[in-house]
mmCIF file of C-alpha atoms in Angstrom:
data_model
loop_
_atom_site.group_PDB
_atom_site.id
_atom_site.type_symbol
_atom_site.label_atom_id
_atom_site.label_comp_id
_atom_site.label_asym_id
_atom_site.label_seq_id
_atom_site.Cartn_x
_atom_site.Cartn_y
_atom_site.Cartn_z
ATOM 1 C CA ASP A 1 102.891 99.145 87.019
ATOM 2 C CA ASP A 2 100.897 95.836 86.721
ATOM 3 C CA LEU A 3 97.690 97.580 88.152
ATOM 4 C CA LEU A 4 98.090 100.459 85.885
ATOM 5 C CA GLY A 5 98.423 98.136 82.804
ATOM 6 C CA ILE A 6 95.519 95.926 83.747
ATOM 7 C CA ALA A 7 93.367 99.371 84.410
ATOM 8 C CA ARG A 8 94.386 100.627 80.920
ATOM 9 C CA ASP A 9 93.582 97.223 79.251
ATOM 10 C CA MET A 10 90.105 97.208 80.879
ATOM 11 C CA GLU A 11 89.223 101.047 80.014
ATOM 12 C CA GLY A 12 87.263 101.348 76.770
ATOM 13 C CA LYS A 13 87.671 97.800 75.779
ATOM 14 C CA THR A 14 84.341 96.248 76.708
ATOM 15 C CA ILE A 15 80.590 97.154 76.354
ATOM 16 C CA CYS A 16 80.197 97.082 79.915
ATOM 17 C CA VAL A 17 80.552 100.453 81.529
ATOM 18 C CA PHE A 18 81.603 98.727 84.904
ATOM 19 C CA ALA A 19 85.080 98.159 83.323
ATOM 20 C CA ASP A 20 85.699 101.871 82.948
ATOM 21 C CA ALA A 21 84.083 102.574 86.407
ATOM 22 C CA ALA A 22 86.580 100.252 88.061
ATOM 23 C CA ALA A 23 89.751 101.180 86.040
ATOM 24 C CA TRP A 24 89.485 104.953 86.598
ATOM 25 C CA PRO A 25 89.944 105.041 90.338
ATOM 26 C CA ILE A 26 92.928 102.567 90.125
ATOM 27 C CA GLN A 27 94.608 104.962 87.564
ATOM 28 C CA SER A 28 93.847 108.057 89.777
ATOM 29 C CA TYR A 29 95.023 106.563 92.962
ATOM 30 C CA ILE A 30 98.279 105.338 91.708
ATOM 31 C CA THR A 31 98.946 108.599 89.658
ATOM 32 C CA LYS A 32 98.280 110.527 92.875
ATOM 33 C CA PHE A 33 99.666 108.299 95.500
ATOM 34 C CA ARG A 34 102.425 106.126 93.737
ATOM 35 C CA ALA A 35 104.914 107.044 96.440
ATOM 36 C CA GLU A 36 102.703 105.783 99.086
ATOM 37 C CA PHE A 37 101.931 102.636 97.295
ATOM 38 C CA GLU A 38 105.526 101.960 96.733
ATOM 39 C CA GLU A 39 106.520 102.691 100.311
ATOM 40 C CA HIS A 40 103.878 100.202 101.443
ATOM 41 C CA ILE A 41 105.100 97.555 99.136
ATOM 42 C CA GLN A 42 108.763 98.040 100.047
ATOM 43 C CA SER A 43 108.224 98.092 103.802
ATOM 44 C CA GLY A 44 105.319 95.515 103.955
ATOM 45 C CA ARG A 45 103.409 97.417 106.489
ATOM 46 C CA SER A 46 100.547 99.997 106.465
ATOM 47 C CA LEU A 47 100.576 103.287 108.039
ATOM 48 C CA GLY A 48 100.602 103.309 111.905
ATOM 49 C CA ARG A 49 97.709 105.074 113.701
ATOM 50 C CA ARG A 50 99.865 108.120 114.470
ATOM 51 C CA GLU A 51 100.921 108.361 110.877
ATOM 52 C CA ALA A 52 97.495 107.940 109.446
ATOM 53 C CA ALA A 53 96.021 110.635 111.884
ATOM 54 C CA GLU A 54 98.746 113.009 110.553
ATOM 55 C CA CYS A 55 97.593 112.222 106.998
ATOM 56 C CA ARG A 56 94.090 113.341 107.945
ATOM 57 C CA ARG A 57 94.830 116.569 109.244
#
């Protein structure tokens, strides 16, 4: 939620286009992969090699 809030605060609020360019991927990643982000935060670990390989298929 904090990352989304920061990204929303950046988007469209500056004359620098880099703010929008930085905010959009964050919003997209969290929207599409929120469960994975939350799982990583709660478990305190990344995907293992086997799990990551399964994701690539």
